[in-house]
mmCIF file of C-alpha atoms in Angstrom:
data_model
loop_
_atom_site.group_PDB
_atom_site.id
_atom_site.type_symbol
_atom_site.label_atom_id
_atom_site.label_comp_id
_atom_site.label_asym_id
_atom_site.label_seq_id
_atom_site.Cartn_x
_atom_site.Cartn_y
_atom_site.Cartn_z
ATOM 1 C CA MET A 763 12.842 -11.774 -83.071
ATOM 2 C CA ALA A 764 13.673 -8.505 -84.455
ATOM 3 C CA ILE A 765 13.444 -5.079 -81.845
ATOM 4 C CA PRO A 766 11.442 -1.958 -84.358
ATOM 5 C CA LEU A 767 14.087 0.522 -83.655
ATOM 6 C CA PRO A 768 12.631 3.529 -83.331
ATOM 7 C CA LEU A 769 14.155 6.271 -85.872
ATOM 8 C CA THR A 770 12.698 10.110 -86.030
ATOM 9 C CA SER A 771 12.504 11.007 -89.827
ATOM 10 C CA PHE A 772 11.322 14.304 -91.617
ATOM 11 C CA SER A 773 10.060 13.560 -95.091
ATOM 12 C CA PRO A 774 9.131 16.453 -96.651
ATOM 13 C CA ILE A 775 6.142 16.001 -98.960
ATOM 14 C CA SER A 776 6.253 16.916 -102.686
ATOM 15 C CA THR A 777 3.062 18.273 -103.498
ATOM 16 C CA SER A 778 3.080 20.327 -100.713
ATOM 17 C CA SER A 779 5.396 23.491 -98.967
ATOM 18 C CA SER A 780 5.018 21.405 -94.820
ATOM 19 C CA SER A 781 6.649 19.249 -94.296
ATOM 20 C CA ILE A 782 5.685 16.515 -91.579
ATOM 21 C CA SER A 783 7.525 14.848 -88.592
ATOM 22 C CA ARG A 784 7.102 10.927 -88.071
ATOM 23 C CA THR A 785 8.470 8.142 -86.621
ATOM 24 C CA SER A 786 9.562 5.385 -87.951
ATOM 25 C CA PHE A 787 9.943 1.495 -87.018
ATOM 26 C CA VAL A 788 12.372 -0.863 -88.688
ATOM 27 C CA PRO A 789 13.359 -4.020 -87.717
ATOM 28 C CA LEU A 790 17.343 -5.065 -87.124
ATOM 29 C CA THR A 791 18.452 -7.987 -88.519
ATOM 30 C CA PRO A 792 21.286 -10.126 -87.704
ATOM 31 C CA ARG A 793 23.367 -7.541 -90.449
ATOM 32 C CA HIS A 794 22.647 -4.621 -87.435
ATOM 33 C CA ARG A 795 23.043 -5.656 -84.677
ATOM 34 C CA ASN A 796 26.859 -5.634 -84.221
ATOM 35 C CA LEU A 797 25.770 -1.277 -84.398
ATOM 36 C CA PHE A 798 24.310 -1.910 -80.797
ATOM 37 C CA SER A 799 26.912 -3.361 -79.243
ATOM 38 C CA ASN A 800 27.461 -2.107 -75.509
ATOM 39 C CA GLN A 801 29.976 0.819 -77.015
ATOM 40 C CA ASN A 802 27.472 1.913 -78.813
ATOM 41 C CA ALA A 803 24.590 1.364 -76.677
ATOM 42 C CA SER A 804 23.864 4.808 -75.773
ATOM 43 C CA ARG A 805 24.518 6.204 -79.346
ATOM 44 C CA ARG A 806 21.388 7.724 -81.106
ATOM 45 C CA VAL A 807 20.922 7.099 -84.716
ATOM 46 C CA PHE A 808 18.848 9.443 -87.533
ATOM 47 C CA ILE A 809 17.699 8.809 -90.586
ATOM 48 C CA THR A 810 17.076 11.770 -93.281
ATOM 49 C CA CYS A 811 14.042 9.958 -95.543
ATOM 50 C CA SER A 812 13.106 11.912 -98.227
ATOM 51 C CA SER A 813 10.235 11.434 -100.808
ATOM 52 C CA SER A 814 11.677 13.360 -103.599
ATOM 53 C CA LEU A 815 15.232 11.715 -104.346
ATOM 54 C CA SER A 816 16.216 12.994 -107.331
ATOM 55 C CA SER A 817 15.078 16.610 -106.929
ATOM 56 C CA ASN A 818 16.889 18.260 -103.824
ATOM 57 C CA ASN A 819 20.094 16.382 -104.775
ATOM 58 C CA GLY A 820 21.231 15.511 -100.695
ATOM 59 C CA SER A 821 20.504 18.773 -99.649
ATOM 60 C CA THR A 822 18.808 19.520 -96.669
ATOM 61 C CA PRO A 823 14.439 19.537 -96.323
ATOM 62 C CA GLU A 824 13.388 22.535 -96.834
ATOM 63 C CA PRO A 825 11.486 23.623 -93.429
ATOM 64 C CA PRO A 826 7.898 23.900 -92.285
ATOM 65 C CA MET A 827 6.067 26.497 -93.567
ATOM 66 C CA ASN A 828 3.323 28.150 -91.036
ATOM 67 C CA GLY A 829 2.707 30.863 -92.254
ATOM 68 C CA SER A 830 5.756 32.683 -91.870
ATOM 69 C CA GLY A 831 8.145 30.824 -92.715
ATOM 70 C CA LEU A 832 11.643 30.534 -91.300
ATOM 71 C CA ASN A 833 13.133 33.149 -90.465
ATOM 72 C CA GLY A 834 10.798 35.151 -91.219
ATOM 73 C CA GLN A 835 10.807 34.277 -94.953
ATOM 74 C CA SER A 836 7.333 34.399 -96.641
ATOM 75 C CA SER A 837 5.257 31.023 -97.213
ATOM 76 C CA PHE A 838 3.172 32.288 -100.038
ATOM 77 C CA PRO A 839 4.504 31.911 -103.747
ATOM 78 C CA GLY A 840 5.535 35.000 -105.205
ATOM 79 C CA MET A 841 5.589 37.043 -102.216
ATOM 80 C CA PRO A 842 9.353 38.978 -101.063
ATOM 81 C CA SER A 843 11.220 37.624 -98.000
ATOM 82 C CA PHE A 844 11.540 39.160 -94.139
ATOM 83 C CA ASP A 845 14.185 38.933 -92.520
ATOM 84 C CA GLY A 846 14.004 40.075 -88.782
ATOM 85 C CA ALA A 847 16.983 42.323 -89.054
ATOM 86 C CA SER A 848 15.559 44.497 -92.024
ATOM 87 C CA ASN A 849 11.587 44.031 -90.547
ATOM 88 C CA PRO A 850 10.342 46.434 -88.259
ATOM 89 C CA PRO A 851 9.132 44.850 -84.215
ATOM 90 C CA LEU A 852 5.448 44.866 -84.432
ATOM 91 C CA LYS A 853 3.350 45.289 -81.315
ATOM 92 C CA TRP A 854 0.591 42.968 -82.284
ATOM 93 C CA ARG A 855 1.039 39.524 -83.815
ATOM 94 C CA ARG A 856 -2.901 38.166 -83.447
ATOM 95 C CA VAL A 857 -5.607 40.433 -84.692
ATOM 96 C CA LEU A 858 -9.033 41.007 -85.497
ATOM 97 C CA LEU A 859 -10.509 42.282 -88.244
ATOM 98 C CA LYS A 860 -13.785 43.657 -88.260
ATOM 99 C CA VAL A 861 -15.447 44.492 -92.002
ATOM 100 C CA SER A 862 -18.999 45.763 -92.060
ATOM 101 C CA GLY A 863 -21.356 44.440 -94.844
ATOM 102 C CA GLU A 864 -22.021 47.883 -95.951
ATOM 103 C CA ALA A 865 -17.695 48.401 -97.042
ATOM 104 C CA LEU A 866 -17.544 44.977 -98.841
ATOM 105 C CA ALA A 867 -20.147 46.893 -101.025
ATOM 106 C CA GLY A 868 -18.110 49.518 -102.092
ATOM 107 C CA ASP A 869 -20.139 51.511 -104.229
ATOM 108 C CA GLU A 870 -23.285 49.924 -103.341
ATOM 109 C CA GLN A 871 -24.424 49.076 -107.434
ATOM 110 C CA GLN A 872 -24.445 45.388 -106.123
ATOM 111 C CA ASN A 873 -24.338 43.237 -103.068
ATOM 112 C CA ILE A 874 -20.995 42.224 -102.928
ATOM 113 C CA ASP A 875 -18.113 44.070 -104.847
ATOM 114 C CA PRO A 876 -15.122 42.467 -105.739
ATOM 115 C CA LYS A 877 -12.503 45.364 -106.390
ATOM 116 C CA VAL A 878 -12.612 45.445 -102.803
ATOM 117 C CA THR A 879 -12.197 41.621 -101.213
ATOM 118 C CA MET A 880 -9.615 41.392 -103.050
ATOM 119 C CA SER A 881 -8.650 44.692 -101.873
ATOM 120 C CA ILE A 882 -9.041 42.789 -98.377
ATOM 121 C CA ALA A 883 -7.161 40.154 -99.802
ATOM 122 C CA ARG A 884 -4.347 41.215 -101.119
ATOM 123 C CA GLU A 885 -3.618 43.392 -97.670
ATOM 124 C CA VAL A 886 -3.950 41.026 -95.460
ATOM 125 C CA ALA A 887 -1.516 38.946 -97.571
ATOM 126 C CA ALA A 888 0.565 41.711 -96.660
ATOM 127 C CA VAL A 889 0.529 41.384 -93.063
ATOM 128 C CA THR A 890 0.757 37.555 -93.059
ATOM 129 C CA ARG A 891 3.909 37.239 -94.991
ATOM 130 C CA LEU A 892 5.230 39.134 -91.510
ATOM 131 C CA GLY A 893 4.044 36.065 -89.396
ATOM 132 C CA ILE A 894 1.157 38.826 -88.312
ATOM 133 C CA GLU A 895 -2.488 35.920 -87.327
ATOM 134 C CA VAL A 896 -5.309 37.510 -89.126
ATOM 135 C CA ALA A 897 -8.986 36.519 -88.012
ATOM 136 C CA ILE A 898 -11.677 37.818 -90.359
ATOM 137 C CA VAL A 899 -15.163 39.140 -87.990
ATOM 138 C CA VAL A 900 -17.747 39.847 -91.514
ATOM 139 C CA GLY A 901 -21.191 41.814 -91.149
ATOM 140 C CA GLY A 902 -24.634 41.365 -92.813
ATOM 141 C CA GLY A 903 -25.606 44.124 -93.701
ATOM 142 C CA ASN A 904 -25.247 44.626 -97.379
ATOM 143 C CA ILE A 905 -27.112 41.372 -98.324
ATOM 144 C CA PHE A 906 -30.028 41.367 -95.396
ATOM 145 C CA ARG A 907 -30.154 43.464 -92.353
ATOM 146 C CA GLY A 908 -32.077 42.441 -89.220
ATOM 147 C CA SER A 909 -32.937 45.106 -87.054
ATOM 148 C CA THR A 910 -34.597 46.712 -90.034
ATOM 149 C CA TRP A 911 -36.779 44.300 -91.541
ATOM 150 C CA ALA A 912 -38.329 43.271 -88.335
ATOM 151 C CA GLY A 913 -41.869 43.706 -88.319
ATOM 152 C CA CYS A 914 -42.140 43.194 -91.737
ATOM 153 C CA SER A 915 -44.425 40.647 -92.679
ATOM 154 C CA GLY A 916 -44.738 38.787 -89.369
ATOM 155 C CA LEU A 917 -41.252 38.724 -89.290
ATOM 156 C CA ASP A 918 -40.182 38.928 -85.461
ATOM 157 C CA ARG A 919 -36.932 40.114 -84.421
ATOM 158 C CA SER A 920 -35.135 36.666 -84.202
ATOM 159 C CA SER A 921 -36.223 35.155 -86.866
ATOM 160 C CA ALA A 922 -35.127 38.734 -88.967
ATOM 161 C CA ASP A 923 -31.371 37.651 -87.073
ATOM 162 C CA TYR A 924 -31.025 34.494 -87.949
ATOM 163 C CA ILE A 925 -31.627 35.483 -91.281
ATOM 164 C CA GLY A 926 -29.058 38.316 -91.156
ATOM 165 C CA MET A 927 -26.854 35.466 -89.865
ATOM 166 C CA MET A 928 -26.965 33.761 -93.098
ATOM 167 C CA ALA A 929 -26.106 36.481 -95.115
ATOM 168 C CA THR A 930 -22.278 36.665 -93.043
ATOM 169 C CA VAL A 931 -22.076 33.342 -94.443
ATOM 170 C CA MET A 932 -22.495 34.469 -97.886
ATOM 171 C CA ASN A 933 -20.079 37.956 -97.397
ATOM 172 C CA ALA A 934 -17.499 35.451 -96.379
ATOM 173 C CA ILE A 935 -17.920 32.172 -98.175
ATOM 174 C CA PHE A 936 -16.865 35.025 -100.949
ATOM 175 C CA LEU A 937 -14.052 36.157 -98.888
ATOM 176 C CA GLN A 938 -13.036 33.154 -98.804
ATOM 177 C CA ALA A 939 -13.237 32.058 -102.951
ATOM 178 C CA THR A 940 -10.963 35.348 -103.130
ATOM 179 C CA MET A 941 -7.795 34.981 -100.770
ATOM 180 C CA GLU A 942 -7.592 31.485 -102.071
ATOM 181 C CA SER A 943 -7.541 32.363 -105.399
ATOM 182 C CA ILE A 944 -4.387 34.655 -104.334
ATOM 183 C CA GLY A 945 -2.661 31.765 -102.515
ATOM 184 C CA ILE A 946 -3.511 32.816 -98.787
ATOM 185 C CA PRO A 947 -4.886 29.153 -96.883
ATOM 186 C CA THR A 948 -8.822 30.643 -95.290
ATOM 187 C CA ARG A 949 -11.100 28.896 -93.432
ATOM 188 C CA VAL A 950 -14.642 29.753 -92.537
ATOM 189 C CA GLN A 951 -16.044 28.972 -89.493
ATOM 190 C CA THR A 952 -20.283 29.487 -88.515
ATOM 191 C CA ALA A 953 -21.709 30.431 -85.276
ATOM 192 C CA PHE A 954 -24.143 27.642 -86.100
ATOM 193 C CA ARG A 955 -23.578 23.881 -87.530
ATOM 194 C CA MET A 956 -23.939 24.303 -91.225
ATOM 195 C CA SER A 957 -20.685 22.123 -92.129
ATOM 196 C CA GLU A 958 -21.853 21.111 -96.262
ATOM 197 C CA VAL A 959 -19.910 24.960 -96.205
ATOM 198 C CA ALA A 960 -17.666 25.773 -93.342
ATOM 199 C CA GLU A 961 -16.675 24.356 -90.415
ATOM 200 C CA PRO A 962 -18.547 24.832 -86.669
ATOM 201 C CA TYR A 963 -16.700 26.863 -84.376
ATOM 202 C CA ILE A 964 -13.933 25.364 -82.099
ATOM 203 C CA ARG A 965 -12.270 27.834 -79.959
ATOM 204 C CA ARG A 966 -8.917 25.247 -80.740
ATOM 205 C CA ARG A 967 -10.026 24.296 -83.574
ATOM 206 C CA ALA A 968 -9.339 28.534 -84.817
ATOM 207 C CA ILE A 969 -6.424 28.738 -82.339
ATOM 208 C CA ARG A 970 -4.671 25.482 -84.443
ATOM 209 C CA HIS A 971 -5.272 27.100 -87.347
ATOM 210 C CA LEU A 972 -3.755 30.916 -86.620
ATOM 211 C CA GLU A 973 -0.776 29.470 -85.461
ATOM 212 C CA LYS A 974 -0.625 27.452 -88.610
ATOM 213 C CA GLY A 975 -0.932 30.741 -90.494
ATOM 214 C CA ARG A 976 -4.432 30.193 -91.896
ATOM 215 C CA VAL A 977 -6.804 33.198 -92.186
ATOM 216 C CA VAL A 978 -9.554 32.286 -89.951
ATOM 217 C CA ILE A 979 -13.024 33.799 -90.928
ATOM 218 C CA PHE A 980 -15.868 33.985 -88.872
ATOM 219 C CA ALA A 981 -19.138 34.213 -89.412
ATOM 220 C CA ALA A 982 -23.115 33.729 -88.536
ATOM 221 C CA GLY A 983 -22.297 36.441 -86.013
ATOM 222 C CA THR A 984 -22.455 34.958 -82.141
ATOM 223 C CA GLY A 985 -25.114 32.677 -83.313
ATOM 224 C CA ASN A 986 -27.616 34.856 -81.273
ATOM 225 C CA PRO A 987 -30.702 36.641 -81.665
ATOM 226 C CA PHE A 988 -30.126 40.709 -80.253
ATOM 227 C CA PHE A 989 -26.244 40.389 -80.955
ATOM 228 C CA THR A 990 -24.502 42.508 -83.377
ATOM 229 C CA THR A 991 -21.460 41.186 -85.389
ATOM 230 C CA ASP A 992 -19.761 43.979 -83.612
ATOM 231 C CA THR A 993 -21.005 42.356 -80.258
ATOM 232 C CA ALA A 994 -19.455 38.818 -82.549
ATOM 233 C CA ALA A 995 -16.027 40.931 -82.894
ATOM 234 C CA ALA A 996 -15.012 41.342 -79.931
ATOM 235 C CA LEU A 997 -16.235 38.160 -77.827
ATOM 236 C CA ARG A 998 -14.121 35.968 -80.732
ATOM 237 C CA CYS A 999 -11.601 38.320 -80.469
ATOM 238 C CA ALA A 1000 -10.859 37.610 -76.637
ATOM 239 C CA GLU A 1001 -11.621 33.905 -76.972
ATOM 240 C CA ILE A 1002 -9.188 33.335 -79.032
ATOM 241 C CA ASN A 1003 -6.506 35.777 -77.763
ATOM 242 C CA ALA A 1004 -6.346 38.060 -80.003
ATOM 243 C CA GLU A 1005 -4.784 41.896 -78.894
ATOM 244 C CA VAL A 1006 -6.958 44.822 -80.773
ATOM 245 C CA VAL A 1007 -10.375 44.473 -83.016
ATOM 246 C CA LEU A 1008 -9.698 46.409 -86.001
ATOM 247 C CA LYS A 1009 -13.409 47.688 -86.910
ATOM 248 C CA ALA A 1010 -12.965 48.846 -90.894
ATOM 249 C CA THR A 1011 -15.842 51.594 -92.109
ATOM 250 C CA ASN A 1012 -16.618 53.360 -94.609
ATOM 251 C CA VAL A 1013 -15.475 56.690 -92.723
ATOM 252 C CA ASP A 1014 -12.006 58.313 -91.592
ATOM 253 C CA GLY A 1015 -12.517 57.375 -88.067
ATOM 254 C CA VAL A 1016 -14.487 58.230 -85.320
ATOM 255 C CA PHE A 1017 -15.596 61.887 -85.538
ATOM 256 C CA ASP A 1018 -17.648 64.421 -82.534
ATOM 257 C CA ASP A 1019 -20.000 65.090 -85.465
ATOM 258 C CA ASP A 1020 -21.450 64.076 -88.265
ATOM 259 C CA PRO A 1021 -18.863 64.402 -91.746
ATOM 260 C CA LYS A 1022 -21.379 63.837 -93.926
ATOM 261 C CA ARG A 1023 -23.281 66.657 -92.361
ATOM 262 C CA ASN A 1024 -20.661 68.931 -90.620
ATOM 263 C CA PRO A 1025 -17.368 69.990 -92.941
ATOM 264 C CA ASN A 1026 -16.019 70.937 -89.954
ATOM 265 C CA ALA A 1027 -16.794 67.337 -88.198
ATOM 266 C CA ARG A 1028 -12.923 67.019 -86.518
ATOM 267 C CA LEU A 1029 -11.487 63.223 -86.131
ATOM 268 C CA HIS A 1030 -10.968 61.977 -83.019
ATOM 269 C CA GLU A 1031 -6.884 60.389 -83.173
ATOM 270 C CA SER A 1032 -7.778 58.470 -79.393
ATOM 271 C CA LEU A 1033 -10.448 58.080 -77.280
ATOM 272 C CA THR A 1034 -11.739 56.145 -73.795
ATOM 273 C CA TYR A 1035 -14.457 53.195 -73.637
ATOM 274 C CA GLN A 1036 -16.291 56.134 -70.563
ATOM 275 C CA GLU A 1037 -15.493 58.985 -74.023
ATOM 276 C CA VAL A 1038 -17.584 56.467 -75.797
ATOM 277 C CA THR A 1039 -20.023 55.621 -73.777
ATOM 278 C CA SER A 1040 -20.805 58.687 -71.916
ATOM 279 C CA LYS A 1041 -20.764 60.925 -75.806
ATOM 280 C CA ASP A 1042 -23.169 57.849 -77.049
ATOM 281 C CA LEU A 1043 -20.994 57.546 -79.744
ATOM 282 C CA SER A 1044 -21.637 55.600 -82.824
ATOM 283 C CA VAL A 1045 -18.789 53.348 -82.517
ATOM 284 C CA MET A 1046 -19.577 50.034 -81.732
ATOM 285 C CA ASP A 1047 -22.676 49.001 -79.829
ATOM 286 C CA MET A 1048 -22.626 49.476 -75.924
ATOM 287 C CA THR A 1049 -22.697 45.701 -75.050
ATOM 288 C CA ALA A 1050 -19.835 45.763 -77.835
ATOM 289 C CA ILE A 1051 -18.240 48.322 -76.399
ATOM 290 C CA THR A 1052 -18.634 47.434 -72.894
ATOM 291 C CA LEU A 1053 -17.053 43.772 -73.822
ATOM 292 C CA CYS A 1054 -13.878 45.573 -74.687
ATOM 293 C CA GLN A 1055 -12.997 47.247 -71.898
ATOM 294 C CA GLU A 1056 -13.501 43.995 -69.397
ATOM 295 C CA ASN A 1057 -11.325 42.809 -71.096
ATOM 296 C CA ASN A 1058 -8.691 45.517 -71.964
ATOM 297 C CA ILE A 1059 -8.828 45.166 -76.058
ATOM 298 C CA PRO A 1060 -7.678 48.575 -78.185
ATOM 299 C CA VAL A 1061 -10.531 49.568 -81.011
ATOM 300 C CA VAL A 1062 -9.204 50.525 -83.892
ATOM 301 C CA VAL A 1063 -11.884 52.228 -86.560
ATOM 302 C CA PHE A 1064 -10.736 53.304 -89.822
ATOM 303 C CA ASN A 1065 -11.055 53.795 -92.846
ATOM 304 C CA LEU A 1066 -11.613 50.713 -95.277
ATOM 305 C CA SER A 1067 -11.505 52.055 -98.900
ATOM 306 C CA GLU A 1068 -8.240 53.514 -97.952
ATOM 307 C CA PRO A 1069 -5.837 51.509 -100.038
ATOM 308 C CA GLY A 1070 -2.581 50.455 -98.086
ATOM 309 C CA ASN A 1071 -4.887 51.552 -94.711
ATOM 310 C CA ILE A 1072 -5.619 47.530 -93.818
ATOM 311 C CA ALA A 1073 -1.862 47.073 -93.784
ATOM 312 C CA LYS A 1074 -1.405 50.344 -91.734
ATOM 313 C CA ALA A 1075 -4.605 49.194 -89.760
ATOM 314 C CA ILE A 1076 -2.285 45.444 -88.939
ATOM 315 C CA LYS A 1077 0.612 46.056 -88.346
ATOM 316 C CA GLY A 1078 -0.305 49.143 -85.490
ATOM 317 C CA GLU A 1079 0.914 52.203 -87.242
ATOM 318 C CA ARG A 1080 -1.473 55.094 -86.595
ATOM 319 C CA VAL A 1081 -4.688 55.540 -88.744
ATOM 320 C CA GLY A 1082 -7.794 56.091 -88.040
ATOM 321 C CA THR A 1083 -9.271 56.565 -84.543
ATOM 322 C CA LEU A 1084 -7.628 55.295 -81.851
ATOM 323 C CA ILE A 1085 -9.931 53.688 -78.487
ATOM 324 C CA GLY A 1086 -8.776 52.679 -75.746
ATOM 325 C CA GLY A 1087 -5.575 53.147 -75.494
ATOM 326 C CA THR A 1088 -2.717 55.966 -76.857
ATOM 327 C CA TRP A 1089 -0.273 55.284 -79.779
ATOM 328 C CA ASN A 1090 2.318 56.295 -78.326
ATOM 329 C CA SER A 1091 2.101 53.008 -76.017
ATOM 330 C CA ILE A 1092 1.215 50.789 -78.021
ATOM 331 C CA VAL A 1093 1.802 51.332 -81.570
ATOM 332 C CA ALA A 1094 5.407 50.102 -82.460
ATOM 333 C CA ALA A 1095 7.946 52.595 -84.156
ATOM 334 C CA THR A 1096 7.902 52.635 -88.437
#
């Protein structure tokens, strides 16, 4: 009877940039039994099998591409590579980017501005090449804001909030399509089930997507009425063990007064959680700020419309206002 011999092989798939490790079982024939005499019994045999026999010309198979690639090289075609020697150290390896619905509207002539979504996609692509894992929470205020519509025509707050959650799913699908159009692998996960258009939110699956170099977009908020997408951002950040919440808005950061009404309003470079709550600064709702404070999650508030700000914020460069930390202690040298 033939004895199955486990042989470990690594076979690159010609139609994809990823590699799959598998175990093959080959029956022993009388011709092969001489290989396993007493003096050879302790040896291991490794056979490399390639599905592309002529394309590699016997060269070493390509390494798996999981977002950062080998030695920090790019996993996306047409994008430059980075090596550990020339690339500065990065403080944040996993970040959560909060994009408000109003920011997606751009000049507000339409619900979603394709130029804004493309700008977000390109800057996220630039940082994923560095091996940074990016998750995104999107708002829905550009389409429907539940708190505004509650009470209209008998619409109660819970129903209005559910409509707003579905608006965030629309934004998420649009943003996903934009990112994948430039080669960024992206997954949308929703807080309530919409299996025809997105995955349900599963914490372990979301983390696995991030580890594989995919961008994960969280939609439908927390899945519960009376909670904002800012709270959803703080919650998802804590759940997936992200290191910072990056809140992209239409202003340069947190000011001591409304900069639209007061041109002399001063921009805060850093604030504590207590200052935000005691001064009632309209940065995030109090539930979100409290959740960040309890989990020691810093928050960076910055202007989405400024080119390059997303990449700077994700890489930890000084931009906007930092809440719950100090620039010198958490920002990597650039």
